[in-house]
Coordinates of C-alpha atoms in Angstrom, one line a residue:
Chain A
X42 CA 24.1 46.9 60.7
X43 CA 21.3 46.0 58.9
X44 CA 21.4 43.0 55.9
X45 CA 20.4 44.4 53.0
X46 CA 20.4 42.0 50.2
X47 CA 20.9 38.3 49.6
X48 CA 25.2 38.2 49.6
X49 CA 27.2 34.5 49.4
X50 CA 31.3 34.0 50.5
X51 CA 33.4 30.8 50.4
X52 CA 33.4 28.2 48.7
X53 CA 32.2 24.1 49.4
X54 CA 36.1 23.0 48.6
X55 CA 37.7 20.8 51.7
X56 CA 38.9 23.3 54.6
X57 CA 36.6 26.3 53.6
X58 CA 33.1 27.5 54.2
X59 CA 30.0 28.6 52.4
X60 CA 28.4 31.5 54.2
X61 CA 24.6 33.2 52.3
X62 CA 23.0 35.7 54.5
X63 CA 20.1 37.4 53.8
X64 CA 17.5 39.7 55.3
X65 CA 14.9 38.7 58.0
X66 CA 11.9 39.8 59.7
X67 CA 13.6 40.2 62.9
X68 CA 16.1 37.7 65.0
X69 CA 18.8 35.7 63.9
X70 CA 18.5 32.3 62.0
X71 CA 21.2 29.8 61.8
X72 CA 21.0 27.2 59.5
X73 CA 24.4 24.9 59.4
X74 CA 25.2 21.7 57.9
X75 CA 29.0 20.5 58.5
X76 CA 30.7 17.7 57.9
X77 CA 32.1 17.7 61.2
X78 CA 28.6 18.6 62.4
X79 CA 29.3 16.3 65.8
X80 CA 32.3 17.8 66.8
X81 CA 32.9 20.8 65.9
X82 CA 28.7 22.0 65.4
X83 CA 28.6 23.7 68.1
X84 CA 32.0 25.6 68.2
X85 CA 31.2 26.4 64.4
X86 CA 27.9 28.2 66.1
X87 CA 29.5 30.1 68.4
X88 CA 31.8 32.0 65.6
X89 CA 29.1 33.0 63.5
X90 CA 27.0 34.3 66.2
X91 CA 30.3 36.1 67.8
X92 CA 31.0 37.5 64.6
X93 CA 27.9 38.7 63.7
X94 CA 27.3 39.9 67.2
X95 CA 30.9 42.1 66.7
X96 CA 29.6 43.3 63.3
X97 CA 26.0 44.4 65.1
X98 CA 23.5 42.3 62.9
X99 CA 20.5 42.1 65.0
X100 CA 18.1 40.6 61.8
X101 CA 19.5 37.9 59.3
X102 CA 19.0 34.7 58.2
X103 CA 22.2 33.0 57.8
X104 CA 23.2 29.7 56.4
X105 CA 26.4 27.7 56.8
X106 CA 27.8 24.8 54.4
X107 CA 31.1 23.9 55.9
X108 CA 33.8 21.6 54.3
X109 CA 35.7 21.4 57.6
X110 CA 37.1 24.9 57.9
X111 CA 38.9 26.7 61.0
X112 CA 37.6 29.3 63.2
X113 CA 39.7 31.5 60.9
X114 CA 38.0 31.0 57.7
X115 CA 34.7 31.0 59.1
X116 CA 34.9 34.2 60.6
X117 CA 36.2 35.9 56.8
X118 CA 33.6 34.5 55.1
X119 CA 30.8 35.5 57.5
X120 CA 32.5 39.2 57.3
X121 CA 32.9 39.1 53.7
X122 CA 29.2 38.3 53.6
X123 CA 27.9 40.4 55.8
X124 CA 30.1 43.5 53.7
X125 CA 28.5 42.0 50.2
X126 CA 25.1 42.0 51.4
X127 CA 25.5 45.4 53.5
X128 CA 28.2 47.9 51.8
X129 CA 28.9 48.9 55.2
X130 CA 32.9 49.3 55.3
X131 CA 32.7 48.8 59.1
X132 CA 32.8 44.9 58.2
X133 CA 36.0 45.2 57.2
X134 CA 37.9 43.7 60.7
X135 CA 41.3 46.1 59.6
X136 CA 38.8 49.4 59.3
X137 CA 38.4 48.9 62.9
X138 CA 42.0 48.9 64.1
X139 CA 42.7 52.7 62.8
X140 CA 43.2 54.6 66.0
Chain B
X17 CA 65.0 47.2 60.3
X18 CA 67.6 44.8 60.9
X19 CA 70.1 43.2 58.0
X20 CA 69.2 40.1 59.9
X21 CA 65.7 40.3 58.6
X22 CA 66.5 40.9 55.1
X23 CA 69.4 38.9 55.2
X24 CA 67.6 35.8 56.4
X25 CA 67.5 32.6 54.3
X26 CA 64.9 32.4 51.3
X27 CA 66.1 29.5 49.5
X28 CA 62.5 28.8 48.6
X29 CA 59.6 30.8 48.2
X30 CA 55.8 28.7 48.2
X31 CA 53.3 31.0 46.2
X32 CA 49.9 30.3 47.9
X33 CA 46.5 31.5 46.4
X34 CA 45.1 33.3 49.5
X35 CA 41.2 32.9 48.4
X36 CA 41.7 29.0 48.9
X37 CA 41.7 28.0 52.8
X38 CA 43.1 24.4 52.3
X39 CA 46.5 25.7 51.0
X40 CA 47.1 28.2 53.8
X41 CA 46.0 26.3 56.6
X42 CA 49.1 24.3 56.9
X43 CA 51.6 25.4 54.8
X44 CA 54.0 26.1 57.1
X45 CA 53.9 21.8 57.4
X46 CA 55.7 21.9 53.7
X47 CA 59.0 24.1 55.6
X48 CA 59.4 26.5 52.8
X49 CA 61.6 29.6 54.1
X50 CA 59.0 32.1 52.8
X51 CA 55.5 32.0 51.6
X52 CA 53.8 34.1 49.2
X53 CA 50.0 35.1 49.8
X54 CA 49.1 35.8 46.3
X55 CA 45.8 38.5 46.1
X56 CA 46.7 39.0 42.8
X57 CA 46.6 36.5 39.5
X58 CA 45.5 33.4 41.4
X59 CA 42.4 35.1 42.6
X60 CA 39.8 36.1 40.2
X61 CA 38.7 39.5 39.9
X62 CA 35.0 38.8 41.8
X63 CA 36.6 37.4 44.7
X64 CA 39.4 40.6 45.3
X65 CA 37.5 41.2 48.5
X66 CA 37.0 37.5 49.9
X67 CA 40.7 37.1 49.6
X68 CA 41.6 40.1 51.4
X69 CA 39.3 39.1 54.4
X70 CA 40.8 35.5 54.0
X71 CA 44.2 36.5 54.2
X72 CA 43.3 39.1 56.8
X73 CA 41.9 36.1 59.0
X74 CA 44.7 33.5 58.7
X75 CA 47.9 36.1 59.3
X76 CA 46.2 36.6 62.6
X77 CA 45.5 33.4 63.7
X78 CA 47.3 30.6 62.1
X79 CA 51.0 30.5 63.2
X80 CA 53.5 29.9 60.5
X81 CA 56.4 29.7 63.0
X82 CA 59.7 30.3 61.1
X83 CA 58.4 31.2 57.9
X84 CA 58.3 34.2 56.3
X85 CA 54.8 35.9 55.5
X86 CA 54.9 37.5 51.9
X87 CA 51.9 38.9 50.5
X88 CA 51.9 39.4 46.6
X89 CA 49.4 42.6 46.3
X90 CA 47.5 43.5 42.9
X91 CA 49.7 45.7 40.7
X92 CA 49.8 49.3 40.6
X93 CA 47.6 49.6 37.6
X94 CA 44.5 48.4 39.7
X95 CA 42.1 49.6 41.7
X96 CA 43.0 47.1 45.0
X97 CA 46.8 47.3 45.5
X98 CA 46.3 49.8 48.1
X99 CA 43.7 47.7 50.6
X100 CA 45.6 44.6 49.7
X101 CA 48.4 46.6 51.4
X102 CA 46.1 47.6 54.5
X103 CA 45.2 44.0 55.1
X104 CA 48.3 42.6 55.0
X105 CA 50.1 45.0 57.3
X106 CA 46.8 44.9 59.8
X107 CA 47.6 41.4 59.6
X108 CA 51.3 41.3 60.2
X109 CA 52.4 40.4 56.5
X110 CA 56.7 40.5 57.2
X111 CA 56.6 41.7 53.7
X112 CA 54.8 42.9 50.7
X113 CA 55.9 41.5 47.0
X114 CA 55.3 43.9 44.3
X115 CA 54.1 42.6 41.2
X116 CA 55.1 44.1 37.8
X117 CA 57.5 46.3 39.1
X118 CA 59.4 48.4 36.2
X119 CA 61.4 51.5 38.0
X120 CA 62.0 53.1 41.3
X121 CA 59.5 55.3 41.4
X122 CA 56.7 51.8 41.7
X123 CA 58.5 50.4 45.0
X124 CA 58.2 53.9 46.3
X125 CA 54.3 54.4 46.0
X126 CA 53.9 50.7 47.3
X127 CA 56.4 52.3 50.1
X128 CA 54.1 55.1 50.6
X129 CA 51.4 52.9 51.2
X130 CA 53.1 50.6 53.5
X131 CA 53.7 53.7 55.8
X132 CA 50.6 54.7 55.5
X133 CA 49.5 51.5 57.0
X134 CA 52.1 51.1 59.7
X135 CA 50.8 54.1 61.0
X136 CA 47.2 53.3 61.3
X137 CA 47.4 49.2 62.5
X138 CA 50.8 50.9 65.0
X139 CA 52.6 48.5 62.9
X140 CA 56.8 49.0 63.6
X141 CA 57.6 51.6 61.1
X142 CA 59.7 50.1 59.0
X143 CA 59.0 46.3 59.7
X144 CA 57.3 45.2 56.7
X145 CA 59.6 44.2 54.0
X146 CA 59.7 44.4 50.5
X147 CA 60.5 42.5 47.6
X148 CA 59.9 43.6 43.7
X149 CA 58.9 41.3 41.0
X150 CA 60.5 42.0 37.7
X151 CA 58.4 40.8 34.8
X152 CA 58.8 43.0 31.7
X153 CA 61.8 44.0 30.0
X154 CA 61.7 47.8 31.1
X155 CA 62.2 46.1 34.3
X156 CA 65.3 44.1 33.6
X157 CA 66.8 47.2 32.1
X158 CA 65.7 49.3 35.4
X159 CA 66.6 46.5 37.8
X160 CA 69.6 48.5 39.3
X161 CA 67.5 51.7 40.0
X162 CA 64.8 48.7 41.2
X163 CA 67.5 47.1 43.6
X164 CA 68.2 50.6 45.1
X165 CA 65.0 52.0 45.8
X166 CA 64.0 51.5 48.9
X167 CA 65.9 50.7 52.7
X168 CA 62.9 48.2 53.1
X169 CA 63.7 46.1 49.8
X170 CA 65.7 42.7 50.5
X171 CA 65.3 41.3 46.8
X172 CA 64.1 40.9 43.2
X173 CA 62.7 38.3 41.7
X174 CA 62.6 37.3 38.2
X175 CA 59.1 36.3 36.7
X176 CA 59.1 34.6 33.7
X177 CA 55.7 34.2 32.6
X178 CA 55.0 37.7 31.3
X179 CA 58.8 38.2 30.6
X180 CA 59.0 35.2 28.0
X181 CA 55.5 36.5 26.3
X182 CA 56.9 40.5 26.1
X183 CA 60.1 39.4 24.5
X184 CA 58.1 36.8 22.0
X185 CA 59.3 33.8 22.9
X186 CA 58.6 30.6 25.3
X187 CA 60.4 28.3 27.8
X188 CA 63.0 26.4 26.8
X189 CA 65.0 23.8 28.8
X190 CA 68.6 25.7 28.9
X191 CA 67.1 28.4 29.5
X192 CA 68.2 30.3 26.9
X193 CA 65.3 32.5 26.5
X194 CA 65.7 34.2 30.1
X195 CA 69.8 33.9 30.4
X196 CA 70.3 38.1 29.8
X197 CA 67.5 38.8 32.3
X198 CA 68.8 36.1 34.8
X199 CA 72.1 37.5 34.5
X200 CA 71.4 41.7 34.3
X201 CA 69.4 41.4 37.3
X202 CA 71.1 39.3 39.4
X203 CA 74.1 41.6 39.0
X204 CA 71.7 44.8 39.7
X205 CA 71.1 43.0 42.9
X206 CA 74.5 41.9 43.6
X207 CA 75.9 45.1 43.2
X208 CA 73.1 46.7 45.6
X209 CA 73.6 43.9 48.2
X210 CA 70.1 42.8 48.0
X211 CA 68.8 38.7 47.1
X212 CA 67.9 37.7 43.7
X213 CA 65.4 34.6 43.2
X214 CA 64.3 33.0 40.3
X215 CA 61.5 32.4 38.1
X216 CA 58.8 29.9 39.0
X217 CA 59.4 26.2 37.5
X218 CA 55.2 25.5 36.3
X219 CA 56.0 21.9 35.0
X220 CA 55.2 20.0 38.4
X221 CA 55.7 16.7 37.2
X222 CA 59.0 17.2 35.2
X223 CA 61.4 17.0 38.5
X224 CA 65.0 16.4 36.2
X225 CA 63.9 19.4 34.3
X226 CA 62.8 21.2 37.2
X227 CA 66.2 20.2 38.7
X228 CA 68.7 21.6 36.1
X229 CA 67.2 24.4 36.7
X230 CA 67.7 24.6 39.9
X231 CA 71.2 23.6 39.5
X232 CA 71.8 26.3 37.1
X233 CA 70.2 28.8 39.4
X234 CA 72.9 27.6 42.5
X235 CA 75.8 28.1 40.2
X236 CA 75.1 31.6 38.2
X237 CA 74.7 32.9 42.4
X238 CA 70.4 33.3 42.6
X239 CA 69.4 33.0 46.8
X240 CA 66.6 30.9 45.7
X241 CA 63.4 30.2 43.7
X242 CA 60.0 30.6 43.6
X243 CA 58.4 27.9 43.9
X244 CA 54.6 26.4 43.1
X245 CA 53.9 23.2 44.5
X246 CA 55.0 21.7 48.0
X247 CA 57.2 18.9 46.2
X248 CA 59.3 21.7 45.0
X249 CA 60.8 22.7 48.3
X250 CA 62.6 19.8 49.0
X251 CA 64.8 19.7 46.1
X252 CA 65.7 23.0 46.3
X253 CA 66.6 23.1 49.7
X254 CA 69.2 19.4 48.8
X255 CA 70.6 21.7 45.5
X256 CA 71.0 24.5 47.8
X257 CA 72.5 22.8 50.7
X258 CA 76.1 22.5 50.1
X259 CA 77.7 18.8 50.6
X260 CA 80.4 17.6 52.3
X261 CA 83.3 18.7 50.5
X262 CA 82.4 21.8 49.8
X263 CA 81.8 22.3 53.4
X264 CA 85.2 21.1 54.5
X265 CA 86.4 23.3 51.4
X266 CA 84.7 26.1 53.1
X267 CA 86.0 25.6 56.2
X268 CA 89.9 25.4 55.5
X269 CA 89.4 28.5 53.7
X270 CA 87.9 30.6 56.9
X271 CA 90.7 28.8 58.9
X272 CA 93.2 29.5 56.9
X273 CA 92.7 33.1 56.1
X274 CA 92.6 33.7 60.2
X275 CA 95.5 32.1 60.1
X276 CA 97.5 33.7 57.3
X277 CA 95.9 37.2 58.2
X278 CA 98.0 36.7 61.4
X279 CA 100.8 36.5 60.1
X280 CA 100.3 38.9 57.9
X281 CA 99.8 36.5 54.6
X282 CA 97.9 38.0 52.4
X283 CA 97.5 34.8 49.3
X284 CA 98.4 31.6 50.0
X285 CA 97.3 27.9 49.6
X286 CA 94.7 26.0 49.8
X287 CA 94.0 22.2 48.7
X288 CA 96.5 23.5 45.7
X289 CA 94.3 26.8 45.1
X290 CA 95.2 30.1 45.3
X291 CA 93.2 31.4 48.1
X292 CA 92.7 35.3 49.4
X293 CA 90.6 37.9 51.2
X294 CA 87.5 38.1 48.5
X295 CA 87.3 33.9 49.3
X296 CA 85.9 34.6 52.5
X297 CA 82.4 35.6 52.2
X298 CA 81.6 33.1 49.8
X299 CA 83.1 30.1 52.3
X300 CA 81.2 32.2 54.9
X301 CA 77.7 31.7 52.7
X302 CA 78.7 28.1 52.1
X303 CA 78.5 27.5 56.1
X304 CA 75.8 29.1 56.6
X305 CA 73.8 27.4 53.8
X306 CA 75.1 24.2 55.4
X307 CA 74.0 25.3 58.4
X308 CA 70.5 26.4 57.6
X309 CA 70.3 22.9 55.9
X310 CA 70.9 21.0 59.6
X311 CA 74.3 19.1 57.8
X312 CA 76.8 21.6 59.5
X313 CA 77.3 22.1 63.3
X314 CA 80.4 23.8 63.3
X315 CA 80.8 27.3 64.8
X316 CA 83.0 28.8 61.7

């Protein structure tokens, strides 16, 4: 899946995320600040790099501004980016399920 | 399906914009009987997509427990109504609301659509619900052929906001303005044996007025109400809940027709009132109102 442009979802409201990805050289970079940076940073990591790893970005740089948002909500607004920066309709999670 | 399902209780319906996380995060805390996903006027025309992942997301992971799942899609004159459709049914949506709804032949292309969707997410066919919204006057005047579209429909709801505009006119506090609408389609839906809810109450802060109509919704026979803000739910559910006497009302009526039925007494008395067969399934709705509202215990 390859990141094609510079693509933002979410909001910085209380219980949601801000998600901007945009192409790299090569690699993943995570940037994250979080209000429950302590707690939860790490957990908040993992999603994002699941769900880009389920989506197949290889090369991004990817930046995180959340407002205390679940597992949920981070996941759709890392898809939603990842869709609006790539056109690719294979971000769509419900595309998937057709069998 | 099963009539259980689109019999159940709605006394309250919580409209939820589904782009915003902090409203459906906990909403099932509030103990409406349904809530409403909205993809289509809360959520601005930019953010379609983000809503549709959003709501995607939360129906899969975020259990609502008892209440029901309604997703309002985008009407039929847009371009999204159809993958708002295949998101909520990938997600498990129990039902799909239909906005703008003015004849049959709408609930059947939404229909369509919903089978379409079952089939692809090996969805139940047949599980996901529907509901139409009737907001214009071609739609009051349709609302029979609306009410008996479709196996999968359980009710109509009235929606005031565009209804009020199209017939030139405005809210007023007895309700004047919307009386022939409330009334012509909550007999379409009586008379198809489907629910009937009313029209959203957008004043948050004006609870008496917000009551009366509640009031008035209980006695002209509506199931329940839309509703906008958590605070709402409450009242409705107290208006809606019968009280004491009514209960024990309710009660010597069931009694009394087993009784008389028996013996083979067709009318008879009852606290002084005449009393017959077609009493029964309105003492019948009475207890199981009071039921659903913990304040009767009975087994009536």
């Amino acid at each position: 899946m390859e990141i094609k442009s510079e693509a933002t979802a979410g909001t910085l409201e209380s219980s949601d995320a801000q998600v901007t990805i945009e192409p790299s050289d090569g690699g993943i970079y995570f940037e994250l600040s979080s209000s429950v940076m302590n707690q939860y940073g790490r957990q908040i990591r993992n999603v994002v790099l699941e769900t880009l790893k389920n989506l197949e970005v290889e090369s991004a740089k990817i930046k995180v501004v959340d407002r205390g948002a679940l597992d949920s909500t981070i996941k759709a607004r890392v898809e939603c980016a990842v869709f609006r920066s790539s056109g690719w309709e294979g971000a769509i999670p419900w595309r998937g399920l057709v069998k | 399906m099963s009539r259980d399902v689109k019999k159940r209780l709605r006394r309250t319906m919580l409209f939820l914009n589904a782009q915003r996380p902090s409203l459906m995060k906990d909403a099932y805390v509030y103990a409406p009987d349904s809530v409403i996903f909205d993809l289509e006027d809360a959520v601005a025309e930019n953010q379609k997509d983000a809503a549709r992942f959003s709501l995607y997301n939360n129906l899969r992971s975020i259990d609502y427990g008892e209440v029901e799942r309604i997703v309002r899609v985008n009407g039929l004159d847009t371009p999204h109504w159809v993958e708002d459709i295949r998101a909520s049914v990938a997600g498990g949506a129990d039902g799909i609301r239909i906005p703008k709804c003015e004849r049959a032949r709408d609930v059947r292309r939404i229909e369509e659509a919903i089978e379409s969707a079952e089939r692809a997410f090996s969805r139940k066919p047949g599980s996901t619900l529907i509901m139409a919204a009737i907001e214009s006057p071609r739609g009051v005047l349709n609302a029979l052929e609306i009410c008996e579209s479709s196996e999968r429909l359980f009710g109509v709801a009235l929606s005031g906001g565009d209804f009020r505009a199209a017939m030139q006119t405005k809210y007023y506090p007895s309700g004047v303005e919307m009386a022939a609408a409330r009334g012509n389609v909550l007999i379409a839906a009586r008379a198809s044996g489907v629910q009937c809810f009313d029209t959203v109450f957008t004043n948050i802060d004006d609870i008496e007025g917000f009551k009366s109509e509640v009031i008035m919704n209980r006695e002209m026979g509506f199931d329940g109400k839309s509703v906008v803000n958590p605070r709402q739910i409450a009242i409705v559910h107290e208006i809606f809940t019968p009280g004491e006497r009514e209960i024990r009302e309710a009660e010597r009526v069931v009694t009394a027709l087993s009784e008389n039925a028996n013996d083979g007494v067709g009318v008879f008395l009852v606290d002084g009132k005449m009393v017959d067969i077609a009493f029964l399934a309105g003492a019948r709705r009475t207890l199981a109102l009071a039921r659903a509202g913990g304040v009767y215990k009975g087994d009536l």
